[in-house]
mmCIF file of C-alpha atoms and ligand atoms in Angstrom:
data_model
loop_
_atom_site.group_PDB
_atom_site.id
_atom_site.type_symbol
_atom_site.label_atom_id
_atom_site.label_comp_id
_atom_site.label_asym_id
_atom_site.label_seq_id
_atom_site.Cartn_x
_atom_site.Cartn_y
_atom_site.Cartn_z
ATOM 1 C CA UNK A 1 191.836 157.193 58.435
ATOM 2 C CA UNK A 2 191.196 154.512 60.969
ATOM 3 C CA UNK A 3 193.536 151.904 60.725
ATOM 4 C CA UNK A 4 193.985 148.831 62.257
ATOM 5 C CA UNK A 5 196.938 149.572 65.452
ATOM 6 C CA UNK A 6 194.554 152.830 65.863
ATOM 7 C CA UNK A 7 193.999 153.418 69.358
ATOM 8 C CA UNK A 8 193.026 157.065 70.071
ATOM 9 C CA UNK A 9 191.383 159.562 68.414
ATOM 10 C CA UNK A 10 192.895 163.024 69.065
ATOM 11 C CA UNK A 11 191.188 166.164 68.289
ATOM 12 C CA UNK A 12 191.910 169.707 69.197
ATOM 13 C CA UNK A 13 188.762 172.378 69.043
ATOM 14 C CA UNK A 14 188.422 175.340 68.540
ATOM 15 C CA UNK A 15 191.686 174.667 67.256
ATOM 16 C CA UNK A 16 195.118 176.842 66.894
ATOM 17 C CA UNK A 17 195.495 178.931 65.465
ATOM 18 C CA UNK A 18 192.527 179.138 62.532
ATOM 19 C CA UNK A 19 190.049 178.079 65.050
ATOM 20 C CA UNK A 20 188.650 175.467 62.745
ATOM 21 C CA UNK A 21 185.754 173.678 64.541
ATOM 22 C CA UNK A 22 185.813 169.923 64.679
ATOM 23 C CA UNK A 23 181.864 168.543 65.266
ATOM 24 C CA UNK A 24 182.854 167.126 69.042
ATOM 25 C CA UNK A 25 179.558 164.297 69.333
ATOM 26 C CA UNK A 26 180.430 162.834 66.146
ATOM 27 C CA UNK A 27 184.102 161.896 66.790
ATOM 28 C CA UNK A 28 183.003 161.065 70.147
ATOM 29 C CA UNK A 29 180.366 158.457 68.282
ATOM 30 C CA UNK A 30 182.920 156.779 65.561
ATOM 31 C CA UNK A 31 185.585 156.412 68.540
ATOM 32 C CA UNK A 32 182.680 154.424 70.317
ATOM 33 C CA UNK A 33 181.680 152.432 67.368
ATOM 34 C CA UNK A 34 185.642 151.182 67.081
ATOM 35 C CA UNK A 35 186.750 150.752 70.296
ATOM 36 C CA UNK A 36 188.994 153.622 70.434
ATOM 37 C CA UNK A 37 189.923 156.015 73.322
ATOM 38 C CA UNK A 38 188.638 159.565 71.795
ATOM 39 C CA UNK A 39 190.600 162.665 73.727
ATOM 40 C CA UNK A 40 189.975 166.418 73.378
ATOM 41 C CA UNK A 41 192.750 169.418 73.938
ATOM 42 C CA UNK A 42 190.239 171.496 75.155
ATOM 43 C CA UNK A 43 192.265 174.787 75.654
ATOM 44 C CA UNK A 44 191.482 177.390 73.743
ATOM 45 C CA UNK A 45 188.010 176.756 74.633
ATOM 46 C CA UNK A 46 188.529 176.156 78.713
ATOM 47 C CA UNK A 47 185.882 174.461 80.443
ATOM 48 C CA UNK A 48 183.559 177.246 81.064
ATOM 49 C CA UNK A 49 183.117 176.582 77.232
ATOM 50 C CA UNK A 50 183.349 173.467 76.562
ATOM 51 C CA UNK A 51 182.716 170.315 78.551
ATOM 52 C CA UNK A 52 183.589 168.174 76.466
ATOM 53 C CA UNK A 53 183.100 165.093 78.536
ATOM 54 C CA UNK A 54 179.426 165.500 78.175
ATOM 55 C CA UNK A 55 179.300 165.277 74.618
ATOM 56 C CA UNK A 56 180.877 161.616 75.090
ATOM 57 C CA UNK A 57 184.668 162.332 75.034
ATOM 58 C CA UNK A 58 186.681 159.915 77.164
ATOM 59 C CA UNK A 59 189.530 162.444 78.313
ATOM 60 C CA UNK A 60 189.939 166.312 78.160
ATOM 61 C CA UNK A 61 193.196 167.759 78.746
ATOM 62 C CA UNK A 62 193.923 171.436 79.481
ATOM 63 C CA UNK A 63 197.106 173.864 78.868
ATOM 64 C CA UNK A 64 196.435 174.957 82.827
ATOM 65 C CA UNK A 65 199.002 177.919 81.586
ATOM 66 C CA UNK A 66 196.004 179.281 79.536
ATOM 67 C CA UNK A 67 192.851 180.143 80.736
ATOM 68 C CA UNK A 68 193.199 177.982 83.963
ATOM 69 C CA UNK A 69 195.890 179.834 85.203
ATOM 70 C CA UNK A 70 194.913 183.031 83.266
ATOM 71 C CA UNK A 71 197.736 185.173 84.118
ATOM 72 C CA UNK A 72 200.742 184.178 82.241
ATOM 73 C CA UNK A 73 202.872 183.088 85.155
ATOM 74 C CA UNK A 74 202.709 179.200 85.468
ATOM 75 C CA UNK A 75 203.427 176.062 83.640
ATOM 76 C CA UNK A 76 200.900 173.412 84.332
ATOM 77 C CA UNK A 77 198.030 171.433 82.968
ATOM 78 C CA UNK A 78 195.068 169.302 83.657
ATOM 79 C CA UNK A 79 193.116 166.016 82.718
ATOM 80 C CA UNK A 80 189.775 165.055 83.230
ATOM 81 C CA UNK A 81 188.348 161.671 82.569
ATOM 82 C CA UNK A 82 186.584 158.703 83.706
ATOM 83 C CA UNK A 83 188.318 157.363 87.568
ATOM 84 C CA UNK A 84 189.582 153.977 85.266
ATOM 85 C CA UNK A 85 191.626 156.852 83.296
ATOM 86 C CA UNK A 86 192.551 158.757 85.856
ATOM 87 C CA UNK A 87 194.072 156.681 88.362
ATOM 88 C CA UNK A 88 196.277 155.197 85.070
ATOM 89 C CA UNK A 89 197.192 158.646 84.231
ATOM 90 C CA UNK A 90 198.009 159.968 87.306
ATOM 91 C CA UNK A 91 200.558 156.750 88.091
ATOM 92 C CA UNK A 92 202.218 157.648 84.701
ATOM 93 C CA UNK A 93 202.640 160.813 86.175
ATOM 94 C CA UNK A 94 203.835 160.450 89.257
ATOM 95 C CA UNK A 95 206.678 157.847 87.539
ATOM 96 C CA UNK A 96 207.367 160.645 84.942
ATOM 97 C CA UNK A 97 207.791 162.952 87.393
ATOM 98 C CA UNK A 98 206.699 165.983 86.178
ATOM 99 C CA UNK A 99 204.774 167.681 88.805
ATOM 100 C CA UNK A 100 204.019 171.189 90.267
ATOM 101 C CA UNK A 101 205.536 173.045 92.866
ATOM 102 C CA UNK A 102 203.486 173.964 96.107
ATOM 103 C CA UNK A 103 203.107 177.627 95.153
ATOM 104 C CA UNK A 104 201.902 176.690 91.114
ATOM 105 C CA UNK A 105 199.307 174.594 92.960
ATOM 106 C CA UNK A 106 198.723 177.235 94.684
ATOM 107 C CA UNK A 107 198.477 180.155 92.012
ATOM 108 C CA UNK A 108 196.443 177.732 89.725
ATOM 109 C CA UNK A 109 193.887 176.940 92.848
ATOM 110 C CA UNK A 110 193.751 180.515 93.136
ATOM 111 C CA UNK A 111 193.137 181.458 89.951
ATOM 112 C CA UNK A 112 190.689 179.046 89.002
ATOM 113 C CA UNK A 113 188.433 180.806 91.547
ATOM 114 C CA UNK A 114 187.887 183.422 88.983
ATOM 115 C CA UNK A 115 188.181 181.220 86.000
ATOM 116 C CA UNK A 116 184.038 181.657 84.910
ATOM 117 C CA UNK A 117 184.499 185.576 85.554
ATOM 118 C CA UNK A 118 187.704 186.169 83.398
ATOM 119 C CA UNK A 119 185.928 183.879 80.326
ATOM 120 C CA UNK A 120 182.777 185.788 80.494
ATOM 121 C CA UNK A 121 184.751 188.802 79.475
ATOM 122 C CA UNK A 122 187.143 187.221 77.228
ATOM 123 C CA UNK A 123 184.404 185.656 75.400
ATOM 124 C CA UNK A 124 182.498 189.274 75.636
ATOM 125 C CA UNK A 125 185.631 190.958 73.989
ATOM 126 C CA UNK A 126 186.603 188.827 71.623
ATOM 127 C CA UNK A 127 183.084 188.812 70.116
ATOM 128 C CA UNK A 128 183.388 192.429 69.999
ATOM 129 C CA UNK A 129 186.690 192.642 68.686
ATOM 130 C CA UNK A 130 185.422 190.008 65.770
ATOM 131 C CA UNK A 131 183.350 191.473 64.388
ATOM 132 C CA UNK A 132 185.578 194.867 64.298
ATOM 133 C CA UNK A 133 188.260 193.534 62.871
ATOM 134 C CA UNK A 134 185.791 192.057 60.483
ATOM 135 C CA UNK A 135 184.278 195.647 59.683
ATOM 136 C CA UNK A 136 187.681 197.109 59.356
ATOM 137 C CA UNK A 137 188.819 198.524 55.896
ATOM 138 C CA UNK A 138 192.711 196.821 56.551
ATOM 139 C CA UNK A 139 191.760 193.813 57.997
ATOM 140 C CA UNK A 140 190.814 190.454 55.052
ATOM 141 C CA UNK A 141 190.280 187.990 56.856
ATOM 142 C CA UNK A 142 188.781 187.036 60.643
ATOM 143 C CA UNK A 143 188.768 183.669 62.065
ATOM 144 C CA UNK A 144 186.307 183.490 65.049
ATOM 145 C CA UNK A 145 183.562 180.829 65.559
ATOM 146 C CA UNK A 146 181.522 183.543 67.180
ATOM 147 C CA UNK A 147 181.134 184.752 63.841
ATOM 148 C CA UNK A 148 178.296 183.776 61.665
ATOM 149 C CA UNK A 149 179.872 183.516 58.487
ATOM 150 C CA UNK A 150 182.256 181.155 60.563
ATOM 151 C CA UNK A 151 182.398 177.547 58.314
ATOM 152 C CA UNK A 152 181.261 175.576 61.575
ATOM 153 C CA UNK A 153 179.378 178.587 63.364
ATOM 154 C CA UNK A 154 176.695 176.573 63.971
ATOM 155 C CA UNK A 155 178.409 173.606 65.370
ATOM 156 C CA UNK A 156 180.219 175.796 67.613
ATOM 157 C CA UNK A 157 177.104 176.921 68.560
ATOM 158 C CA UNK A 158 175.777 173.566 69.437
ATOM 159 C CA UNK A 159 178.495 172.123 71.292
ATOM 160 C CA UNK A 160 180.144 175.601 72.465
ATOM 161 C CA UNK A 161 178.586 177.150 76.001
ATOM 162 C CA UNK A 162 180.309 180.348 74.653
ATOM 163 C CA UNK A 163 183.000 181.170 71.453
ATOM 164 C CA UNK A 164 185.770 181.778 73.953
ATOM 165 C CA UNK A 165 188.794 184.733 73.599
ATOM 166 C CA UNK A 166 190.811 183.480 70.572
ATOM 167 C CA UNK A 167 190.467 184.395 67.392
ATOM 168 C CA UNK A 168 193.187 184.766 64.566
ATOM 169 C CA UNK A 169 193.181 187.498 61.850
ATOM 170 C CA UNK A 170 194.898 188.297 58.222
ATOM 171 C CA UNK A 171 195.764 191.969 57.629
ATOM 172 C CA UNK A 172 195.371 193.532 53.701
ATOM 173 C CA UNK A 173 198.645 191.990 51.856
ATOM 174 C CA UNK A 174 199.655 195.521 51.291
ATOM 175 C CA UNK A 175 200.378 196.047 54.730
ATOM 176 C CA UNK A 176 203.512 194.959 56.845
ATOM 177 C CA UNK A 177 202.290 192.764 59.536
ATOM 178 C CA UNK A 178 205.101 192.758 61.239
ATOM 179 C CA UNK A 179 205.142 196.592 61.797
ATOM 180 C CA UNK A 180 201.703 196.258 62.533
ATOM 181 C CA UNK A 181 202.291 193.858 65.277
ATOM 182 C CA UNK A 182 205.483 195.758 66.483
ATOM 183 C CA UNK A 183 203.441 198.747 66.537
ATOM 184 C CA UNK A 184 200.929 197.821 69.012
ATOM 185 C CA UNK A 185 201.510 199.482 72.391
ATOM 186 C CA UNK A 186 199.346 197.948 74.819
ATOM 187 C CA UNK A 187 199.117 194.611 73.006
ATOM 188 C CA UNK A 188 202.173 192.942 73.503
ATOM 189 C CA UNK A 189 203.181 189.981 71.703
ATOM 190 C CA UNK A 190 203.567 185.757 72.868
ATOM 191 C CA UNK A 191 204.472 182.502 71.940
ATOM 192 C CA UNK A 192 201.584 181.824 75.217
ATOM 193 C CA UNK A 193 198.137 182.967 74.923
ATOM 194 C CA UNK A 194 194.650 183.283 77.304
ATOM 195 C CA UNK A 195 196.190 185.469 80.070
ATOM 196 C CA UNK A 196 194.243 188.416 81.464
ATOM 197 C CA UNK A 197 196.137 190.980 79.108
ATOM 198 C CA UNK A 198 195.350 190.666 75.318
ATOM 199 C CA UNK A 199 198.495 189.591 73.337
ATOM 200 C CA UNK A 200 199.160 188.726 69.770
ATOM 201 C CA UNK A 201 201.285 186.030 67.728
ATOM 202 C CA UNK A 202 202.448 186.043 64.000
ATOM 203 C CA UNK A 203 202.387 182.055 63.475
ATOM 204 C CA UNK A 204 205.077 182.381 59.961
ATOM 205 C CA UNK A 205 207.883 183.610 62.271
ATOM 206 C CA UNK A 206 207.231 181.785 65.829
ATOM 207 C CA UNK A 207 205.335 178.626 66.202
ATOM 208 C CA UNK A 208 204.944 177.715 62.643
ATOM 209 C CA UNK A 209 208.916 179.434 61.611
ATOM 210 C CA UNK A 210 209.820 176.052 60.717
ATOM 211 C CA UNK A 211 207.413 174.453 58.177
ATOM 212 C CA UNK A 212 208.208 175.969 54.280
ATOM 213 C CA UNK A 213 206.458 178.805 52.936
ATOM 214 C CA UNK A 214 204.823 176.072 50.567
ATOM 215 C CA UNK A 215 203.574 173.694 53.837
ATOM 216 C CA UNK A 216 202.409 177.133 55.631
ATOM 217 C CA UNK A 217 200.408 178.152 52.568
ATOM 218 C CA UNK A 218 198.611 173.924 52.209
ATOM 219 C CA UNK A 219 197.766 174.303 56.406
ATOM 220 C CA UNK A 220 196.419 178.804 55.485
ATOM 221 C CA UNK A 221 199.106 180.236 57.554
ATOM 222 C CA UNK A 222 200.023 183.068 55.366
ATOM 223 C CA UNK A 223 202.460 185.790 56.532
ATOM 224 C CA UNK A 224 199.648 188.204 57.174
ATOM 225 C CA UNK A 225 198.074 185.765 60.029
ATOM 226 C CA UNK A 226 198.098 187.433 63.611
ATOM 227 C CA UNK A 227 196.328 185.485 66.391
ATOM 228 C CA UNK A 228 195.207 187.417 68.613
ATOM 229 C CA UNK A 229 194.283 186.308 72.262
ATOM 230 C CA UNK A 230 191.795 188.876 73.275
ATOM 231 C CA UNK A 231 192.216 189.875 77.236
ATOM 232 C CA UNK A 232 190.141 190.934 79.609
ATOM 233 C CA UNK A 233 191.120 195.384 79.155
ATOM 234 C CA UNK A 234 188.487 197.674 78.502
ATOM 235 C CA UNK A 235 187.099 197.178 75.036
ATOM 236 C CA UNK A 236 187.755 200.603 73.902
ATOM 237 C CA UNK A 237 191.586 200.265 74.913
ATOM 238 C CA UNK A 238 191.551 197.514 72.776
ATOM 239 C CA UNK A 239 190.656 198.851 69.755
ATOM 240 C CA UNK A 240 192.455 202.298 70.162
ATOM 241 C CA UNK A 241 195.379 200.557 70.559
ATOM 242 C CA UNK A 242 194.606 198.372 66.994
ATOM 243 C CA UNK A 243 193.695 201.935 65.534
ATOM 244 C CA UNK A 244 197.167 203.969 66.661
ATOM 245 C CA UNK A 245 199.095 200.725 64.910
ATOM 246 C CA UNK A 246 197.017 200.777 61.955
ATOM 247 C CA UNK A 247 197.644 204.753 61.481
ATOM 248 C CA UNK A 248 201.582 203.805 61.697
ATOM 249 C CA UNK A 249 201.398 201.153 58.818
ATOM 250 C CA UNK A 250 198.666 202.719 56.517
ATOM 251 C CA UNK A 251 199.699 202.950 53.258
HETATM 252 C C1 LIG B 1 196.093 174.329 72.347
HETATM 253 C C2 LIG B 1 197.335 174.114 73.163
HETATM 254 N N1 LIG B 1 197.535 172.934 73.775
HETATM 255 C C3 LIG B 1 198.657 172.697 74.502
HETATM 256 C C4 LIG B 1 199.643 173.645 74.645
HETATM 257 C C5 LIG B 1 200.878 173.327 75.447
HETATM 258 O O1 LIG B 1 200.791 173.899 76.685
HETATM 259 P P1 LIG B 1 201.955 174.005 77.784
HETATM 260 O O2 LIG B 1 202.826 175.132 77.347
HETATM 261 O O3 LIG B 1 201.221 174.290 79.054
HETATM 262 O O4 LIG B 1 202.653 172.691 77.793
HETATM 263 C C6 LIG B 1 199.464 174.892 74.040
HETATM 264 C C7 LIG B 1 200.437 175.980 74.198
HETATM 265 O O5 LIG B 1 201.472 176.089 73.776
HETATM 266 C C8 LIG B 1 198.291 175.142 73.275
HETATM 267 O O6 LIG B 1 198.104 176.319 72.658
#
């Protein structure tokens, strides 16, 4: 609800870790009809999928760990927005003081060089990987936009350049998800996601251990969620390793 101190409008799509889509133009529009600042955490998609500026969004910010950095070994992140925003931004930031070392400005110039390659693939995999998962006897659930029984495939379509390398999945409630996830060899789990290697998350016990069962079950975070950040491995060393964990928790 838009009240009357609003000032920003904050959105965060595809969005973690359901990967609900949230139409980007339209809160773009009713930000511009009020007079509010409208800002986008563009991460999960990165910017090779997503530009979110073009659709009318004053400022994008980045996790530059994720996909900009792309290989799990730097703390950073980015802004884009118009030069009025910027040059306010960056002032806040220079008095806050957080900034990077020389040599994470140098790792994340580095890897941005490859930045279109890696998402190509992660988008490739993931797709392939959906719709897998979705196939697969143990698995009830997929959450990927890529998908076209996705609630908002279309939008994500429309306002996506491609569905990008996250996607989150439930396992059969029979199963232990936890054995599952410890059983995986290649796939190894993190709290941080979108590096080269694929890795994989159980939201009940890490980042969403503190909200009650009840509050996890209102938001659909049940304790047979996994989200899975698909890497950039050979597709079939993917699944294989999926298929040896699944043998070890079959019931
Ligand atoms: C969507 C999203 N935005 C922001 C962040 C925060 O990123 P950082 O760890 O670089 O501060 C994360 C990761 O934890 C994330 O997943």
């Amino acid at each position: 609800k838009i009240k009357e101190n609003t000032k920003v409008i904050y959105i965060e799509t595809p969005s973690n870790p359901l990967l609900t889509i949230t139409d980007v133009k339209a809160v773009a529009e009713l930000a511009k009809k009020y007079g509010l600042v409208s800002m986008i955490d563009n991460t999960f998609a990165s910017p090779i999928n997503q530009t979110p500026l073009d659709l009318g969004i004053d400022i994008s910010i980045h996790s530059a760990t994720k996909y900009l950095g792309g290989h799990s070994d730097i703390l950073a992140g980015a802004v884009a927005g118009s030069q009025e925003h910027m040059d306010r931004i960056f002032q806040k930031g220079i008095n806050f003081g957080g900034n990077l070392s020389d040599f994470m400005a140098y790792l994340l110039e580095r890897s941005i060089k490859t930045l279109a390659l890696r998402v190509e693939k992660h988008n490739a995999n993931a797709q392939v990987l959906a719709e897998y998962l979705q196939d697969h006897t143990l698995i009830k659930k997929v959450y990927y936009p890529g998908l076209k029984n996705h609630p908002n495939h279309q939008i994500a379509k429309e306002q996506m350049h491609g569905f990008g390398g996250m996607m989150s999945f439930e396992l059969r409630p029979d199963l232990d998800a936890i054995a599952f996830q410890k059983a995986l060899k290649m796939i190894k789990p993190s709290m941080s996601l979108a590096g080269v290697e694929s890795t994989i998350l159980m939201p009940s016990v890490t980042s969403h251990a503190l909200l009650s069962p009840e509050e996890r079950a209102e938001i659909g975070i049940s304790d047979h969620l996994l989200r899975f950040s698909v890497g950039i491995e050979n597709q079939e060393d993917i699944i294989n390793d999926i298929e040896q964990a699944f043998e070890k928790v079959k019931v």
